[in-house]
Amino acid sequence: MDSSEQRIRIAVQNSGRLTDHSRDLLERCGLKLTQSKNQLFCYGENMPIDLLLVRDDDIPGLVSDDVCDLGIVGLNVVEEKRLAFENDGRKALFKQVCELDFGHCRLSLAAPEGEEFHGPESLVNKRIATSYVELLKKYLKKKNVAAEIVYFSGAVEIAPQLGIADYICDLVSTGSTLTANGLAEVDVLLESEAVIIQTKAPLNVAKQALIDRILQRLDGVLQVRESKYIMLHAPRAALAEIRALLPGSEAPTVIPLEGVPDKVAIHAVCTETVFWETLENLKAAGASSLLVLPVEKMLA
Ligand code: PRT
Ligand code: ZN
């Protein structure tokens, strides 16, 4: 078998909002990368995994066509392309396998501030500027509203000022771009974050095993992000109360303390953020010698 057949190819955004997070995530999974001179390819030095660096809009197509085995891309792009494929009478041959908890945003409708919005019926016969034609069409169809869609490939938010559209439908994260352009969000079409998609083309056993391994590592990396290892001493009598206060911890380890029969040491991995308030509550419940440590790697 050709050795290139055994290498996994992952499509990643070349230069944009998802690029650094995507590469950082893969590097945290243990992948060491060298970038080619033409900047379009990253070679995995220590694992048979390479990256193809492309525009985010091309990622679903590359995965569907089996040019890449996996892709890291926003759900907004995945859903838009899936609908576009279906409209063309083609089936999207990719499946979503993992949510990555970065690149959070939402696809929203926005109107000039002060414009009254009484639900989707306010859109009847209005012009809506967007780059997300398919997702907007689906929304309008679901709401049974006839409106005109004006395609914009970028800078959608200036369309109302130019008199080209009455509303816009665009991605929003903090909302400051909308505010700066005198627009206000009126409805949300889709909540999005970066996801991993995998080709539906059959993979040989070795390739699938490698993908499963990388997905398992990714899962560990994602879990570890918020996780902390917490150690404390507690009165035996307060054990139940203290266990209930440990955020996202299923089975803490309880260790007897030499020469102190009424106290125990508790060690736990907390998979949710440990706030100062949590520590203060634990202390109020009788805990002492509290230590919170970062977790570097986790394999369930
Ligand atoms: O060149 P290429 O085609 O690869 O990149 P691109 O310009 O199409 O995409 P890019 O890099 O801007 O975004 C990539 C992905 O990041 C998107 O598909 C989303 O999944 C995700 N993402 C997360 C965002 C935002 N947040 C975001 N805020 N994508 C775009 N924006 C834009 C939005 O379009 C608007 O212009 O930021 C502005 C609004 O931001 P706020 O914070 O002011 O609300
Ligand atoms: Zn794009």
Coordinates of C-alpha atoms and ligand atoms in Angstrom, one line a residue:
M1 CA 0.0 0.0 0.0
D2 CA 1.2 3.5 -0.8
S3 CA 2.4 5.1 2.4
S4 CA 0.5 8.4 1.6
E5 CA -2.7 6.4 1.8
Q6 CA -2.0 5.9 5.5
R7 CA -1.7 9.6 6.3
I8 CA -4.6 11.6 7.5
R9 CA -5.2 15.0 5.9
I10 CA -7.0 17.7 7.8
A11 CA -8.4 20.8 6.1
V12 CA -7.8 23.9 8.3
Q13 CA -8.5 27.6 7.7
N14 CA -5.4 29.2 6.1
S15 CA -5.6 32.7 7.6
G16 CA -8.5 33.8 9.7
R17 CA -10.3 33.6 13.0
L18 CA -10.1 29.8 13.3
T19 CA -6.5 29.4 12.2
D20 CA -4.6 29.8 15.5
H21 CA -7.1 27.9 17.6
S22 CA -7.3 25.0 15.1
R23 CA -3.5 24.6 15.0
D24 CA -3.1 25.1 18.7
L25 CA -5.7 22.4 19.4
L26 CA -3.9 19.9 17.1
E27 CA -0.5 20.8 18.7
R28 CA -2.0 20.1 22.1
C29 CA -2.9 16.7 20.9
G30 CA 0.8 16.1 20.4
L31 CA 1.1 16.9 16.7
K32 CA 4.3 18.6 15.6
L33 CA 4.0 20.5 12.4
T34 CA 6.3 22.0 9.8
Q35 CA 4.8 24.4 7.3
S36 CA 5.7 24.1 3.6
K37 CA 7.4 27.0 1.8
N38 CA 4.2 27.8 -0.2
Q39 CA 2.3 28.0 3.2
L40 CA -0.5 25.8 1.9
F41 CA 0.5 22.6 3.6
C42 CA 1.7 21.5 7.1
Y43 CA 3.6 18.2 7.4
G44 CA 3.1 16.2 10.6
E45 CA 6.6 15.3 11.8
N46 CA 5.8 12.9 14.6
M47 CA 2.4 11.5 13.4
P48 CA 1.0 10.6 9.9
I49 CA -1.2 13.6 9.9
D50 CA -0.9 16.6 7.5
L51 CA -2.8 19.9 7.3
L52 CA -4.1 21.5 4.1
L53 CA -4.4 25.2 4.6
V54 CA -7.4 26.6 2.7
R55 CA -10.2 29.2 2.8
D56 CA -12.9 28.1 5.3
D57 CA -15.6 28.1 2.6
D58 CA -13.7 25.3 0.7
I59 CA -13.4 23.0 3.7
P60 CA -16.8 21.2 3.5
G61 CA -16.3 20.5 -0.2
L62 CA -12.8 19.2 0.3
V63 CA -14.0 16.8 3.0
S64 CA -17.1 15.8 1.1
D65 CA -15.0 15.0 -2.0
D66 CA -12.6 13.0 0.2
V67 CA -9.6 15.2 -0.7
C68 CA -9.3 15.6 3.1
D69 CA -10.4 13.1 5.8
L70 CA -11.2 15.7 8.4
G71 CA -11.9 19.5 8.4
I72 CA -12.1 22.1 11.1
V73 CA -14.7 24.8 10.3
G74 CA -17.5 26.9 11.7
L75 CA -20.9 25.2 11.9
N76 CA -22.3 28.2 10.0
V77 CA -20.2 27.3 7.0
V78 CA -21.0 23.6 7.4
E79 CA -24.7 24.2 7.4
E80 CA -24.7 26.8 4.6
K81 CA -22.7 24.4 2.4
R82 CA -24.8 21.4 3.3
L83 CA -27.9 23.3 2.1
A84 CA -26.1 24.5 -1.1
F85 CA -25.1 20.9 -1.9
E86 CA -28.7 19.7 -1.5
N87 CA -29.9 22.6 -3.7
D88 CA -27.5 21.4 -6.4
G89 CA -29.0 17.9 -6.1
R90 CA -25.7 16.6 -4.5
K91 CA -25.5 14.9 -1.1
A92 CA -23.0 16.4 1.3
L93 CA -20.7 13.5 2.1
F94 CA -19.4 14.7 5.4
K95 CA -20.6 14.2 9.0
Q96 CA -20.0 16.3 12.1
V97 CA -17.9 14.4 14.7
C98 CA -17.0 16.9 17.4
E99 CA -17.7 20.4 18.7
L100 CA -14.6 22.3 19.6
D101 CA -15.8 25.1 21.9
F102 CA -14.1 28.0 20.0
G103 CA -15.2 30.3 17.2
H104 CA -18.5 30.9 19.0
C105 CA -20.9 33.2 17.1
R106 CA -24.4 33.3 15.9
L107 CA -26.0 34.0 12.6
S108 CA -28.5 36.8 13.3
L109 CA -31.0 39.1 11.6
A110 CA -30.4 42.8 12.4
A111 CA -32.4 46.0 11.7
P112 CA -31.5 49.6 11.8
E113 CA -31.8 50.8 15.4
G114 CA -35.3 52.1 16.2
E115 CA -36.9 50.0 13.4
E116 CA -39.8 48.1 14.9
F117 CA -39.6 44.4 14.6
H118 CA -42.7 42.3 15.4
G119 CA -41.4 38.9 14.4
P120 CA -40.7 37.4 11.0
E121 CA -43.8 39.0 9.5
S122 CA -42.0 42.4 9.7
L123 CA -39.7 41.0 7.0
V124 CA -42.4 40.6 4.3
N125 CA -41.3 42.2 1.0
K126 CA -38.2 43.6 2.7
R127 CA -34.7 43.3 1.3
I128 CA -32.2 41.4 3.5
A129 CA -28.4 41.5 2.8
T130 CA -26.4 38.4 3.6
S131 CA -23.6 36.0 2.6
Y132 CA -25.6 33.2 4.1
V133 CA -28.2 32.9 1.4
E134 CA -29.1 29.2 2.0
L135 CA -29.6 29.5 5.7
L136 CA -31.6 32.7 5.3
K137 CA -33.8 31.0 2.6
K138 CA -34.4 28.1 5.0
Y139 CA -35.4 30.5 7.8
L140 CA -37.8 32.5 5.6
K141 CA -39.4 29.3 4.2
K142 CA -39.8 28.0 7.8
K143 CA -41.4 31.3 8.8
N144 CA -43.5 31.3 5.6
V145 CA -42.3 34.8 4.7
A146 CA -41.6 36.2 1.3
A147 CA -38.6 38.6 1.3
E148 CA -35.9 39.6 -1.2
I149 CA -32.4 38.2 -0.5
V150 CA -29.5 40.6 -1.5
Y151 CA -26.2 38.7 -1.8
F152 CA -23.2 40.4 -0.2
S153 CA -19.8 38.6 0.0
G154 CA -18.5 40.7 2.9
A155 CA -19.1 44.0 4.9
V156 CA -22.8 43.1 5.0
E157 CA -23.4 45.6 7.8
I158 CA -23.0 48.6 5.5
A159 CA -25.9 47.5 3.2
P160 CA -28.7 49.4 5.1
Q161 CA -26.6 52.7 5.1
L162 CA -26.1 52.3 1.3
G163 CA -29.8 51.9 0.9
I164 CA -29.3 48.5 -0.7
A165 CA -31.1 46.5 2.1
D166 CA -33.6 47.0 4.9
Y167 CA -32.2 44.2 7.1
I168 CA -29.0 42.2 7.3
C169 CA -28.4 38.6 8.2
D170 CA -24.8 38.1 9.4
L171 CA -22.5 36.6 12.0
V172 CA -22.4 38.3 15.4
S173 CA -20.1 37.6 18.3
T174 CA -19.8 40.6 20.7
G175 CA -22.3 42.7 18.8
S176 CA -20.0 45.7 18.6
T177 CA -19.9 45.8 14.8
L178 CA -23.7 46.0 14.7
T179 CA -23.8 48.8 17.2
A180 CA -21.0 50.7 15.4
N181 CA -23.2 50.5 12.2
G182 CA -26.4 51.6 14.0
L183 CA -27.9 48.1 13.8
A184 CA -29.7 46.0 16.4
E185 CA -30.1 42.2 16.5
V186 CA -33.7 41.1 16.2
D187 CA -33.6 37.3 15.7
V188 CA -31.1 34.4 15.8
L189 CA -31.0 31.9 13.0
L190 CA -28.2 29.6 14.1
E191 CA -25.8 29.3 17.1
S192 CA -22.4 28.4 15.8
E193 CA -18.9 27.2 16.9
A194 CA -16.0 25.5 15.3
V195 CA -16.6 21.8 14.6
I196 CA -14.8 18.8 13.1
I197 CA -16.3 17.2 10.1
Q198 CA -15.2 13.8 8.7
T199 CA -15.7 12.5 5.2
K200 CA -18.3 9.8 4.7
A201 CA -16.1 8.0 2.3
P202 CA -15.1 4.6 3.7
L203 CA -11.6 4.7 5.3
N204 CA -9.3 1.7 5.8
V205 CA -9.0 0.3 9.3
A206 CA -5.6 1.9 10.0
K207 CA -6.8 5.4 9.0
Q208 CA -10.0 5.1 11.0
A209 CA -8.0 3.9 14.0
L210 CA -5.8 7.0 13.7
I211 CA -8.8 9.3 13.4
D212 CA -10.3 7.7 16.5
R213 CA -7.1 8.2 18.3
I214 CA -6.8 11.9 17.4
L215 CA -10.5 12.4 18.3
Q216 CA -10.0 10.8 21.7
R217 CA -7.0 13.1 22.3
L218 CA -9.0 16.1 21.3
D219 CA -11.7 15.1 23.7
G220 CA -9.1 15.0 26.4
V221 CA -7.7 18.4 25.5
L222 CA -11.2 19.9 25.5
Q223 CA -12.0 18.4 28.9
V224 CA -8.8 19.6 30.4
R225 CA -9.3 23.3 29.4
E226 CA -11.6 24.1 32.3
S227 CA -10.4 21.3 34.5
K228 CA -8.6 21.7 37.7
Y229 CA -7.2 19.3 40.2
I230 CA -8.3 20.3 43.7
M231 CA -6.9 19.1 47.0
L232 CA -8.2 19.9 50.4
H233 CA -8.6 18.6 54.0
A234 CA -12.1 18.2 55.4
P235 CA -13.8 17.1 58.6
R236 CA -15.3 13.6 58.0
A237 CA -18.6 14.9 59.2
A238 CA -18.7 17.5 56.3
L239 CA -17.8 15.0 53.6
A240 CA -21.2 14.9 51.9
E241 CA -21.5 18.7 51.9
I242 CA -18.0 19.3 50.6
R243 CA -18.5 16.7 47.8
A244 CA -21.6 18.5 46.7
L245 CA -19.7 21.8 46.4
L246 CA -17.0 20.4 44.1
P247 CA -17.9 21.6 40.6
G248 CA -18.2 18.9 37.9
S249 CA -16.5 16.2 40.0
E250 CA -17.9 12.7 39.9
A251 CA -15.8 10.5 42.2
P252 CA -13.3 12.3 44.4
T253 CA -10.6 10.3 46.1
V254 CA -11.0 10.4 49.9
I255 CA -7.8 9.6 51.8
P256 CA -7.4 9.1 55.6
L257 CA -5.0 11.5 57.4
E258 CA -2.4 9.9 59.6
G259 CA -3.1 10.7 63.3
V260 CA -6.1 12.8 62.6
P261 CA -9.1 10.4 62.6
D262 CA -11.8 13.0 62.3
K263 CA -10.3 14.5 59.1
V264 CA -9.7 13.3 55.6
A265 CA -7.9 14.6 52.5
I266 CA -10.0 14.9 49.3
H267 CA -8.5 15.0 45.8
A268 CA -10.8 15.6 42.9
V269 CA -10.7 16.6 39.2
C270 CA -13.2 19.4 38.7
T271 CA -14.3 19.6 35.1
E272 CA -16.0 23.0 35.6
T273 CA -14.4 26.3 36.5
V274 CA -13.3 26.6 40.1
F275 CA -14.2 30.1 41.1
W276 CA -12.9 31.9 44.2
E277 CA -16.5 31.7 45.5
T278 CA -16.3 27.9 45.3
L279 CA -13.2 27.9 47.4
E280 CA -14.8 30.3 49.9
N281 CA -17.9 28.0 50.1
L282 CA -15.7 25.0 50.7
K283 CA -13.8 26.8 53.4
A284 CA -17.1 27.8 55.0
A285 CA -18.2 24.1 55.0
G286 CA -15.0 23.2 57.0
A287 CA -12.4 22.6 54.3
S288 CA -8.8 23.7 54.9
S289 CA -5.4 23.5 53.1
L290 CA -7.1 24.1 49.8
L291 CA -4.9 23.7 46.7
V292 CA -6.1 24.1 43.0
L293 CA -3.7 22.9 40.3
P294 CA -4.0 23.0 36.5
V295 CA -4.5 19.7 34.7
E296 CA -2.2 19.2 31.7
K297 CA -3.5 16.0 30.1
M298 CA -6.5 13.7 30.6
L299 CA -7.4 10.4 29.1
A300 CA -10.7 8.9 30.1
Ligands
PRT1 O1 -10.6 33.9 4.1 P1 -11.7 32.9 4.7 O2 -12.8 32.7 3.7 O3 -11.0 31.7 5.1 O4 -12.2 33.6 6.0 P2 -13.5 34.4 6.3 O5 -13.2 35.9 6.2 O6 -14.7 33.9 5.6 O7 -13.8 34.0 7.8 P3 -13.3 34.6 9.2 O8 -11.9 34.2 9.4 O9 -13.7 36.0 9.4 O10 -14.2 33.7 10.2 C1 -14.1 32.3 10.2 C2 -15.2 31.8 11.1 O11 -15.0 32.3 12.4 C3 -16.6 32.1 10.8 O12 -17.1 31.2 9.7 C4 -17.3 31.8 12.1 O13 -17.5 30.4 12.2 C5 -16.3 32.2 13.1 N1 -16.6 33.5 13.7 C6 -16.7 33.7 15.1 C7 -16.8 34.7 13.1 C8 -17.0 35.6 14.1 N2 -17.0 35.0 15.3 C9 -17.3 37.0 13.8 N3 -17.5 37.8 14.7 N4 -16.8 35.1 11.8 C10 -17.0 36.4 11.5 N5 -17.2 37.3 12.4 C11 -17.4 38.7 11.9 C12 -18.9 39.0 11.5 O14 -19.1 38.6 10.1 C13 -19.0 40.5 11.6 O15 -18.4 41.2 10.5 O16 -17.1 39.7 12.9 C14 -18.1 40.8 12.8 C15 -18.9 40.8 14.0 O17 -18.2 40.7 15.2 P4 -18.7 41.4 16.5 O18 -17.7 40.8 17.6 O19 -18.5 42.8 16.4 O20 -20.1 41.0 16.8
ZN2 ZN -14.8 32.4 4.3

